[in-house]
PDB file of C-alpha atoms in Angstrom:
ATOM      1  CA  UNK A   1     106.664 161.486  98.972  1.00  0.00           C
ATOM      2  CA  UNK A   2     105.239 158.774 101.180  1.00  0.00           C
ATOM      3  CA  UNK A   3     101.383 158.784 101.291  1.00  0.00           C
ATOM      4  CA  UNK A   4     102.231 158.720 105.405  1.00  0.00           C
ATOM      5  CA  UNK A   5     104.192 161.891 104.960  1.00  0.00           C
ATOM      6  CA  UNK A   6     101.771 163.709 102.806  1.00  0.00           C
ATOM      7  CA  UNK A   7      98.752 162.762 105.057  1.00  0.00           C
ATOM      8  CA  UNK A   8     100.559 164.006 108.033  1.00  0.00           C
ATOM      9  CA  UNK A   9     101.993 167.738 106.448  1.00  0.00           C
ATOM     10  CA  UNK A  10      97.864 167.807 105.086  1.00  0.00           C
ATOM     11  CA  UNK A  11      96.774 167.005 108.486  1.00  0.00           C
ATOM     12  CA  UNK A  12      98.977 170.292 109.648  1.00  0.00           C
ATOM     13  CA  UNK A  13      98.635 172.301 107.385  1.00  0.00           C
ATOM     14  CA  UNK A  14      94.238 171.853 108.322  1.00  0.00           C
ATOM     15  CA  UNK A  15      94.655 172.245 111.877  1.00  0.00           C
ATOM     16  CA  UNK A  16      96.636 175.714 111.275  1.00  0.00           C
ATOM     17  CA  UNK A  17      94.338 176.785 108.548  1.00  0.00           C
ATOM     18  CA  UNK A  18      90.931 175.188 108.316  1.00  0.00           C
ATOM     19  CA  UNK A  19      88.974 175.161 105.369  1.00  0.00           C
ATOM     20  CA  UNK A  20      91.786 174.707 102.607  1.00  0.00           C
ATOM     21  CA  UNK A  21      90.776 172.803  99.824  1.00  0.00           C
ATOM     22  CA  UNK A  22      91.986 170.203  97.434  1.00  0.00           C
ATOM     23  CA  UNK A  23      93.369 172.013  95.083  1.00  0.00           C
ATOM     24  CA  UNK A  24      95.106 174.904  97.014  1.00  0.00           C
ATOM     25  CA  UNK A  25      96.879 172.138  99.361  1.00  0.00           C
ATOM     26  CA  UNK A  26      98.048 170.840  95.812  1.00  0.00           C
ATOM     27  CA  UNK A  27      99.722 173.871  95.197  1.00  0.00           C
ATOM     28  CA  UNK A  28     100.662 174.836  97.769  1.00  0.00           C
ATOM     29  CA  UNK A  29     102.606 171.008  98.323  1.00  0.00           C
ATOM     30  CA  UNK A  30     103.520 170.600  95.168  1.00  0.00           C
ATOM     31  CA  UNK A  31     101.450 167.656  94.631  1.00  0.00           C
ATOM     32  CA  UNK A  32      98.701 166.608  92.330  1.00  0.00           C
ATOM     33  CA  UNK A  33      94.842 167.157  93.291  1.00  0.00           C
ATOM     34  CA  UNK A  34      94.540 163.408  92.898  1.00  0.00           C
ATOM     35  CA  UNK A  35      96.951 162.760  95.690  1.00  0.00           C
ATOM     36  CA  UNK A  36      95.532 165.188  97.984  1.00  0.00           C
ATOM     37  CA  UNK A  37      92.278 163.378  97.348  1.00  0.00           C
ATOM     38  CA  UNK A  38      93.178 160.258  97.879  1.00  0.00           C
ATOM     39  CA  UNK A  39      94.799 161.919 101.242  1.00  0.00           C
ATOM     40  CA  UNK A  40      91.948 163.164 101.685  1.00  0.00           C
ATOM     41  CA  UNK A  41      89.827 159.793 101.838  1.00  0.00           C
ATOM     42  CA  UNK A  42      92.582 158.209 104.200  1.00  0.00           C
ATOM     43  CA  UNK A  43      92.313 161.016 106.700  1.00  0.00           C
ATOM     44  CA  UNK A  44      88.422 160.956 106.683  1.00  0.00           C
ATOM     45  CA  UNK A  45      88.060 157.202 106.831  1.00  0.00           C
ATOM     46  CA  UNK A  46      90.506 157.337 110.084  1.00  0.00           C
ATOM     47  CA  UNK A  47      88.254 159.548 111.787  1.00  0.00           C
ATOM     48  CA  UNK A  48      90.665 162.705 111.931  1.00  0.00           C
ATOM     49  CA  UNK A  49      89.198 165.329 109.420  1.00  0.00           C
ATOM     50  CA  UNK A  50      85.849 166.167 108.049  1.00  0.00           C
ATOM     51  CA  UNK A  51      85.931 167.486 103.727  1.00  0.00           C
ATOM     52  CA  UNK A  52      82.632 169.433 103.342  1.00  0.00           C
ATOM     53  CA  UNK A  53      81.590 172.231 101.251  1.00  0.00           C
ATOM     54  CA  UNK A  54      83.141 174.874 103.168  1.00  0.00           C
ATOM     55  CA  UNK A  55      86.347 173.529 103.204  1.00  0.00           C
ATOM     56  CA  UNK A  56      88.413 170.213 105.078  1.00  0.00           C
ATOM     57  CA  UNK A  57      88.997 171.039 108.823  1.00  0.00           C
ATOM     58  CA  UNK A  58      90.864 168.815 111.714  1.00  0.00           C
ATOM     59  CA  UNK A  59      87.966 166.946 114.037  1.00  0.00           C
ATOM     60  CA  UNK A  60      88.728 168.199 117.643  1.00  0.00           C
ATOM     61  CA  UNK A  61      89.215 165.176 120.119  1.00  0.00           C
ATOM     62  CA  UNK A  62      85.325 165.101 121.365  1.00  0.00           C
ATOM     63  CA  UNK A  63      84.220 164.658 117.540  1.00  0.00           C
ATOM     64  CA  UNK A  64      87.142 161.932 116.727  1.00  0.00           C
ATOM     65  CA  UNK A  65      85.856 160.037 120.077  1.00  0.00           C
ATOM     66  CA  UNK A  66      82.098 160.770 118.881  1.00  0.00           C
ATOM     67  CA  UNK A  67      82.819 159.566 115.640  1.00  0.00           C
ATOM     68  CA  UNK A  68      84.384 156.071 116.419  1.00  0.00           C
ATOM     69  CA  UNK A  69      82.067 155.594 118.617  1.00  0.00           C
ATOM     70  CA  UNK A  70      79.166 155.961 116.309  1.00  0.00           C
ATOM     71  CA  UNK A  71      81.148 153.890 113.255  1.00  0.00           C
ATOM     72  CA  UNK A  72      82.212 151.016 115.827  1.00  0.00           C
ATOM     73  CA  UNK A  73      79.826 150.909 118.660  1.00  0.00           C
ATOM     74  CA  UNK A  74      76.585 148.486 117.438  1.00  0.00           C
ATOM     75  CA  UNK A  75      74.554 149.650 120.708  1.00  0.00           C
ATOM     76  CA  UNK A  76      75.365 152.903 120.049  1.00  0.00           C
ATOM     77  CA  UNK A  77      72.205 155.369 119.905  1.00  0.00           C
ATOM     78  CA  UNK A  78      73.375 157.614 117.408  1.00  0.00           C
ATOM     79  CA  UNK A  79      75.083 158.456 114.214  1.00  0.00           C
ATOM     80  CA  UNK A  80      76.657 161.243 111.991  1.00  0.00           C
ATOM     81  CA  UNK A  81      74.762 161.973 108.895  1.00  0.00           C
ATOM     82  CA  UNK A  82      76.557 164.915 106.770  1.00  0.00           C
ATOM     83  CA  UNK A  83      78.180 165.880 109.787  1.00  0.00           C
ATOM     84  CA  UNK A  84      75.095 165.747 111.926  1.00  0.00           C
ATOM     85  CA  UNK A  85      74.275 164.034 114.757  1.00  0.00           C
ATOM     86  CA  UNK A  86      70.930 162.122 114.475  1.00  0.00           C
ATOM     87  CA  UNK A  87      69.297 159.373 116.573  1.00  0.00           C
ATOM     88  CA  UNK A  88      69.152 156.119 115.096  1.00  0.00           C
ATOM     89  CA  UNK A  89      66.065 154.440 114.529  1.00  0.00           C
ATOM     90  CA  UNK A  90      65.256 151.315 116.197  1.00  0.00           C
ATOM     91  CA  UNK A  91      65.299 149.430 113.351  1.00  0.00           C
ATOM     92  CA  UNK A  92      68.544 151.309 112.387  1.00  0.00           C
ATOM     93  CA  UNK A  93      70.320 149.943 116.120  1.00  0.00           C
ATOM     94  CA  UNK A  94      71.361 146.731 116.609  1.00  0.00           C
ATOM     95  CA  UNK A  95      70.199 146.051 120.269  1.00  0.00           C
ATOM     96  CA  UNK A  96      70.388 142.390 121.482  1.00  0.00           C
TER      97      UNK A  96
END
């Protein structure tokens, strides 16, 4: 399977049932923990889901927008900090 293809039947599969974990998408895919990890990583680095304790869950639109914001914007005021929002310091934001 194309990592493409698995990232989008994971990304699915979370926003029908949030809180699925590594190794119960493995089985239930068919696939190998590592490759739902490494899923995993892809999905979180483009901003769509969020792997914590509890469980990996689909970020609605409002967090996706928050989050790029935050990752790309350098005058931006804030950032996400184990899935909290926190103010940045000033030393922190990069204000010209």
């Amino acid at each position: 399977m194309k990592e493409e293809e698995l990232d989008w039947q994971i990304y699915h599969i979370l926003a029908g049932n949030p809180g699925m974990d590594e190794h119960s998408l493995a089985g239930l895919l068919q696939v190998s923990p590592e490759a739902i990890h490494e899923s995993f990583l892809r999905l979180q680095k483009s901003l769509l889901i969020e792997d914590s304790p509890g469980g990996a869950q689909v970020l609605s639109i409002p967090e996706m927008i928050l989050r790029c914001q935050a990752k790309y914007d350098t005058k931006c005021p804030f950032t996400f900090e184990g899935g909290v929002i926190r103010a940045k310091s000033g030393q922190e934001r990069k204000d010209d």
